[in-house]
Coordinates of C-alpha atoms in Angstrom, one line a residue:
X1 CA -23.2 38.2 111.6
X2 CA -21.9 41.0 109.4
X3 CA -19.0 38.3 108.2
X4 CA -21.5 35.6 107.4
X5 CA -23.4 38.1 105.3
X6 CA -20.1 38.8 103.5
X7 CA -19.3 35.4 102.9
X8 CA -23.0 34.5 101.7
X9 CA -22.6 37.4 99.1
X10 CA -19.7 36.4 98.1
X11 CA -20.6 32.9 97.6
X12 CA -23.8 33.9 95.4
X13 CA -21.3 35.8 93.4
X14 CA -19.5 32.8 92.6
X15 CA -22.7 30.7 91.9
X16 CA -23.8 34.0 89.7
X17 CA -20.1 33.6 88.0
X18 CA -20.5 29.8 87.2
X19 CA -23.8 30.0 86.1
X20 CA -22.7 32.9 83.7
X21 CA -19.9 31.1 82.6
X22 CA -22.1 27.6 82.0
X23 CA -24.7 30.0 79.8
X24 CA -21.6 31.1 78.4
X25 CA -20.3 27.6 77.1
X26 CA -23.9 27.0 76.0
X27 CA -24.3 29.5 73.7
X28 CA -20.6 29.3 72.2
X29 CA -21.3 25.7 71.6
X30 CA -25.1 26.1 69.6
X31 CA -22.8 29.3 67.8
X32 CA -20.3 26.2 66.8
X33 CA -22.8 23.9 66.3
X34 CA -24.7 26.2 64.2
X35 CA -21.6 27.2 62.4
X36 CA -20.5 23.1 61.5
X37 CA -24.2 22.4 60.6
X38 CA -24.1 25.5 58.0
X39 CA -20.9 24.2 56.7
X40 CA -22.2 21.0 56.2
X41 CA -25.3 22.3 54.7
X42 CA -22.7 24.2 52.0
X43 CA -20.6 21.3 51.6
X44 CA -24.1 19.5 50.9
X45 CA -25.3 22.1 48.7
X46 CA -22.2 22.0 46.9
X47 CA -21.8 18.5 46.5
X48 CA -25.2 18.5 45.0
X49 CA -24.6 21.4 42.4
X50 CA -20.9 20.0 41.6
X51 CA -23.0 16.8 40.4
X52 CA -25.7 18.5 39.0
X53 CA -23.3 20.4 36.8
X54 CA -21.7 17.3 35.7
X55 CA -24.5 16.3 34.7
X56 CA -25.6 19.0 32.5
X57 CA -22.3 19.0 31.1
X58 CA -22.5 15.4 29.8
X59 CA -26.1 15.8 28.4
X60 CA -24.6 19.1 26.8
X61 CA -21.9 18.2 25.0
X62 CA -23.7 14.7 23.8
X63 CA -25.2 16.8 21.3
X64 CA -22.2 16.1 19.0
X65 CA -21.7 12.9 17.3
X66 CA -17.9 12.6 19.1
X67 CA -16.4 15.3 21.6
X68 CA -13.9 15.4 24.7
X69 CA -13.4 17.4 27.4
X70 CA -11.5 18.1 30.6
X71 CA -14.0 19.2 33.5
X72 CA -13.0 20.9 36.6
X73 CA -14.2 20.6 40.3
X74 CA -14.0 23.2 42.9
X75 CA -12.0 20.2 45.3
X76 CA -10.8 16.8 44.8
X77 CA -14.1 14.9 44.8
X78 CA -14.9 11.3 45.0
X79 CA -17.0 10.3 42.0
X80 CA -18.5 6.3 41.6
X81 CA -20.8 4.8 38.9
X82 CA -23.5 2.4 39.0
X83 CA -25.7 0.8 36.2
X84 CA -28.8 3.8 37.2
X85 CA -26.9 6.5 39.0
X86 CA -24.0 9.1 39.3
X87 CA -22.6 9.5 43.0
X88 CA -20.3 12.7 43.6
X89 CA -19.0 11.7 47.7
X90 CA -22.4 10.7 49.6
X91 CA -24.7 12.3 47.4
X92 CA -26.1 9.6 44.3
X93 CA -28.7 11.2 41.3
X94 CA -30.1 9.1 38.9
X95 CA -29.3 9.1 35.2
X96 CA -29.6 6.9 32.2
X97 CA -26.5 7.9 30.4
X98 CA -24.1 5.1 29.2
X99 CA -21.0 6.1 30.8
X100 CA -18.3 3.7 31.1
X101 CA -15.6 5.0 33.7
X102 CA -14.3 3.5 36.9
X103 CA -14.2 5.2 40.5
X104 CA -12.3 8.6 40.6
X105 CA -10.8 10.5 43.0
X106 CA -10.3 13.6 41.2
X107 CA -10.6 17.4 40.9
X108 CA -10.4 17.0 36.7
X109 CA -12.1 14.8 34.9
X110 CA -11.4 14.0 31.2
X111 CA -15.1 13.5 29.1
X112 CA -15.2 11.6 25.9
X113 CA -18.6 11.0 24.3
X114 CA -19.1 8.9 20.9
X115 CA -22.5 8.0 19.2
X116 CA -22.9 4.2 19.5
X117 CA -24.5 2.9 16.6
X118 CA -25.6 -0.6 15.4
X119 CA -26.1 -0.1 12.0
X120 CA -28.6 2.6 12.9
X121 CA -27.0 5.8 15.4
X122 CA -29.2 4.6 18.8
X123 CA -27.3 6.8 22.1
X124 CA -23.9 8.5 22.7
X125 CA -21.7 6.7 25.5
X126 CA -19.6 8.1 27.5
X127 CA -15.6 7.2 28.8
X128 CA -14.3 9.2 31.8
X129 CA -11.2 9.0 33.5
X130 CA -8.8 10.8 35.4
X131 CA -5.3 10.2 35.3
X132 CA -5.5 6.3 34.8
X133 CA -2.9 4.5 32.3
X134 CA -4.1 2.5 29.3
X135 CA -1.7 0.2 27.7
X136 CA -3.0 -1.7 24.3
X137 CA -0.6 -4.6 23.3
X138 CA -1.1 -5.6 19.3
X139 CA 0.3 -8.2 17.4
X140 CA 0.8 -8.4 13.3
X141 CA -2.9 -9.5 12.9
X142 CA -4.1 -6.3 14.9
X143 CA -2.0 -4.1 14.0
X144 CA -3.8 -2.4 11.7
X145 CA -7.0 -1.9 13.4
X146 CA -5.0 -0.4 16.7
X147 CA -3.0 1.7 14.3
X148 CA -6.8 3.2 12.7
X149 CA -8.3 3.1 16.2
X150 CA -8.5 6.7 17.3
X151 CA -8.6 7.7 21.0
X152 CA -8.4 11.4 22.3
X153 CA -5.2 12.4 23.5
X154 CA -6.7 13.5 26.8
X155 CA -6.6 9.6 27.4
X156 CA -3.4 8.1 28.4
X157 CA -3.2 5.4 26.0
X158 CA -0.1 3.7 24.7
X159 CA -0.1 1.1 22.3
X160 CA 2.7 -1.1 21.9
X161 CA 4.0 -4.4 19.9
X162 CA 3.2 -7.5 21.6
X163 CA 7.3 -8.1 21.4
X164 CA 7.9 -5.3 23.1
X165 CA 6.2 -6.5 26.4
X166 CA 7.9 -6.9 29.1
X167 CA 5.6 -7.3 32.4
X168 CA 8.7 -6.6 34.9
X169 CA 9.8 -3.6 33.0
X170 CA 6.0 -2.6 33.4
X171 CA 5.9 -3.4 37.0
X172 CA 9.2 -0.9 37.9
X173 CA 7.7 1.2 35.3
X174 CA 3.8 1.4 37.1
X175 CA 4.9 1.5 40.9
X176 CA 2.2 0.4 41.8
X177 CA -0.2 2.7 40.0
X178 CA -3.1 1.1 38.4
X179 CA -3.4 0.9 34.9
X180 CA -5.8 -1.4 32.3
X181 CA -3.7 -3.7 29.9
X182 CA -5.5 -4.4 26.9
X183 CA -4.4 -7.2 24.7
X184 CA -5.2 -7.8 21.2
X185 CA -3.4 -11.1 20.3
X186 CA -4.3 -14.4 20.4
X187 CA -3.2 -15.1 24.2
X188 CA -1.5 -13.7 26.8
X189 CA 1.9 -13.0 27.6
X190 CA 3.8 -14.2 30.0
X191 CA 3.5 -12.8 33.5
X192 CA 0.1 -10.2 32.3
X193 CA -1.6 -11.6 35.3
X194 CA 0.9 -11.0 37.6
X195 CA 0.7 -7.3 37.9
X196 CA -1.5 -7.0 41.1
X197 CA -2.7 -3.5 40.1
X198 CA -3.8 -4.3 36.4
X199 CA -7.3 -4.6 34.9
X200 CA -6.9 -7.5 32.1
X201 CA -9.3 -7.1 29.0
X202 CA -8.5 -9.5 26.2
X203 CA -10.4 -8.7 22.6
X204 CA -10.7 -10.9 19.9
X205 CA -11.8 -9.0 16.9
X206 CA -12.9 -11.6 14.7
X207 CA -15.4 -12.9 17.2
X208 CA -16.3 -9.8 18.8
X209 CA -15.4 -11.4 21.9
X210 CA -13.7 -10.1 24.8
X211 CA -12.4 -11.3 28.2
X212 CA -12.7 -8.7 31.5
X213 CA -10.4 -10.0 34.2
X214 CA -11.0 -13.0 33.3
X215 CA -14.9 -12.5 32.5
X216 CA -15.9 -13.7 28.9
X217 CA -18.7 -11.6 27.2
X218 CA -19.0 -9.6 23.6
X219 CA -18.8 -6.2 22.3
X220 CA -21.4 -4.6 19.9
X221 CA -18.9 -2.3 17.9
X222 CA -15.8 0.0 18.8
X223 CA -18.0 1.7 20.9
X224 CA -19.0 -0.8 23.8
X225 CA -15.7 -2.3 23.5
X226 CA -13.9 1.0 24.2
X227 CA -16.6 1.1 27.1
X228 CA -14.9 -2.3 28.1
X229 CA -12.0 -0.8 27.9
X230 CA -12.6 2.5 30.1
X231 CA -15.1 0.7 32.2
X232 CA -14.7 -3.3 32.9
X233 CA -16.0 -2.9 36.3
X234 CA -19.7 -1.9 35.1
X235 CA -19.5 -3.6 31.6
X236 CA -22.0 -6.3 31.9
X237 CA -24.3 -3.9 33.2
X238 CA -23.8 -1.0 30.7
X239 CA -24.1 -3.7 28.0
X240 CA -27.5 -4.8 29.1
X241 CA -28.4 -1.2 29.6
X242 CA -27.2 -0.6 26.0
X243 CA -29.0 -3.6 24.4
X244 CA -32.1 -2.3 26.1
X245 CA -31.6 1.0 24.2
X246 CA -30.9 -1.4 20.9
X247 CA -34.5 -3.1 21.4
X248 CA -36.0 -0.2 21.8
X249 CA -34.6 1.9 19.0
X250 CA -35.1 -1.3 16.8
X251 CA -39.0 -1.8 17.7
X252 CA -39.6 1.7 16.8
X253 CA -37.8 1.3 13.3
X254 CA -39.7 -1.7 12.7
X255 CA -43.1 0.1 13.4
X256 CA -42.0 3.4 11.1
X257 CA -40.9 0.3 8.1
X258 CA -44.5 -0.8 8.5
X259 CA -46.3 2.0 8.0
X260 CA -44.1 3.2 5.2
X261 CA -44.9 0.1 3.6
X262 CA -48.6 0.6 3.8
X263 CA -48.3 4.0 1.5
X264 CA -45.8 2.5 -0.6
X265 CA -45.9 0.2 -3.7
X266 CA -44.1 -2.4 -5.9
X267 CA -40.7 -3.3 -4.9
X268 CA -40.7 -0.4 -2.3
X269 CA -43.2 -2.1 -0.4
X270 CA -41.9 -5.4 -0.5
X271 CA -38.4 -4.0 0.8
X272 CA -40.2 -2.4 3.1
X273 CA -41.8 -5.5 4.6
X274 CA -38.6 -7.4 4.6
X275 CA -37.3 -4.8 6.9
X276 CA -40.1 -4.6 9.0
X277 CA -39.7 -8.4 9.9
X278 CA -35.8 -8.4 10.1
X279 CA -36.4 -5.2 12.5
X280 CA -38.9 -7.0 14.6
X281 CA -36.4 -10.5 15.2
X282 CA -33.3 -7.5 15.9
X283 CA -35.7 -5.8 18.8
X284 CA -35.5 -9.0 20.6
X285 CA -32.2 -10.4 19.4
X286 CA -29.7 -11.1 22.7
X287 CA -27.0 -13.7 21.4
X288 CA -23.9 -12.2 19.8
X289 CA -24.7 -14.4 16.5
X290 CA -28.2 -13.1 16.1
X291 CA -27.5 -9.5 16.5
X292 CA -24.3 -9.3 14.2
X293 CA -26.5 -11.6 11.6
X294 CA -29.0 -8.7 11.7
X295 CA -27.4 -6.1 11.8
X296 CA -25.5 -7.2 8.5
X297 CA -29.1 -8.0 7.1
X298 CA -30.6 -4.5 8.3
X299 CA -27.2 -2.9 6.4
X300 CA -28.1 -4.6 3.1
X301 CA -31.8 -3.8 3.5
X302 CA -30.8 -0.4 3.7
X303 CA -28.8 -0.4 0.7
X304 CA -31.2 -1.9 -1.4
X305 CA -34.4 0.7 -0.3
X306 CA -32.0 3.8 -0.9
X307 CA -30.9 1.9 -4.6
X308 CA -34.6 1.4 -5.9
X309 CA -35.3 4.8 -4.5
X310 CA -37.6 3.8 -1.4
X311 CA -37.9 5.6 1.9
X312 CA -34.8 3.9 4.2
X313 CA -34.6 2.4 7.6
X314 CA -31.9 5.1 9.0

């Protein structure tokens, strides 16, 4: 008896020990649970405020009429653009910027903003990149523009003579690293589309005309082509984003010409009208023709109110 009470206490021992040892595991795993939950609320939390200051940085350095900048993140961060939102890894805010970049995967990324304007100044856009090559192949009929065109040295740009271009040396040259070719000539040479890794945008500047892999469309001056240039992939969408902005801009223009015209007199307010109408038809131009035909009417307008002394459009 005496032995059977021995071996009972020393069996609830052991039941005492496992069930110690099973509230034991229990508690270490909510301690590690609660520990990977808090890390991903911080990596959340950080995520967030990463793109948040991104975002503030943009908007503050937009004030100026042209200005880059190289910003930092804590980590390599994956960063991807769509026509109404930034998106820093899984975390997307909205934002009605015109930014022209391509995915990154980056812990630095290098900010250019210019003011757009067509005639009148309507937003700044916006070119980011990190790291990415940009080659932009001239002939003799572009070589001038290319030569005037200025792009922040934070970009990797090289421009180089059509005769110079050799898609092989390229190739060896690339290793496979991506890189935008940009051509200004009249075609393209041989073996441009053969480099697997290469965004193709062909520009012709006396159209105003461009090509994006392949993809014809148009540019409404240097600044939505460079936007082609630093953003193919979301082009067509910044550039209907951007024409919106153009409307817009061009509506309320038109309203301000009329009632300046009501107050003014004479020739003034005959100018005045004139603009009024041209800015009505440019708030709902969308064809390349119409809107370069305007804008060079809106210029002239513009000269001729600030000649005879009359309040101007811009």
């Amino acid at each position: 008896m005496w032995v059977y009470n021995v071996n009972n206490k020393g069996f609830e021992l052991s039941l005492k020990a496992i069930f110690t040892m099973i509230a034991g595991a229990v508690i270490l795993l909510f301690f590690i649970q609660f520990a990977f939950d808090q890390q991903t609320v911080q990596e959340k939390v950080q995520t967030r405020t990463s793109l948040a200051d991104l975002d503030d940085q943009l908007d503050a350095f937009a004030i100026s009429s042209s200005h880059t900048q190289t910003l930092s993140f804590p980590q390599q961060v994956s960063l991807s653009f769509s026509c109404k939102e930034l998106q820093l890894e899984d975390y997307a805010r909205s934002d009605e910027k015109l930014i022209f970049a391509e995915p990154l995967e980056t812990d630095k990324l290098k900010a250019w903003t210019q003011r757009w304007e067509f005639p009148f100044p309507i937003a700044n856009v916006f070119y980011l990149a990190a790291g990415q090559r940009y080659v932009f192949v001239y002939d003799q009929n572009s070589f001038t523009y290319i030569r005037d065109l200025l792009i922040p040295d934070l970009f990797s740009v090289q421009k180089q003579d059509l005769r110079n271009f050799n898609a092989e040396r390229l190739r060896a040259e690339l290793n496979e690293n991506p890189v935008t070719l940009v051509f200004f000539t009249s075609a393209l040479p041989q073996g441009a589309t053969a480099l697997p890794q290469a965004q193709i945008v062909s520009v012709d500047l006396l159209q105003h005309t461009l090509s994006i892999n392949g993809q014809r469309t148009f540019y409404l001056g240097d600044a939505l082509l460079l936007g082609a240039i630093f953003g193919p992939t979301m082009y067509a969408c910044m550039q209907e984003k951007a024409l919106a902005r153009l409307h817009a801009l061009s509506t309320l223009h038109a309203q301000r010409a009329s009632l300046l015209g009501l107050k003014a007199i004479g020739t003034c307010k005959n100018f005045l009208f004139a603009a009024q109408q041209t800015l009505a038809l440019f708030s709902h131009a969308t064809t390349k023709e119409e809107l370069y035909l305007l804008q060079e009417k809106i210029i002239q307008q513009n000269i001729d109110l600030e000649k005879h002394g009359c309040p101007t459009i811009y």
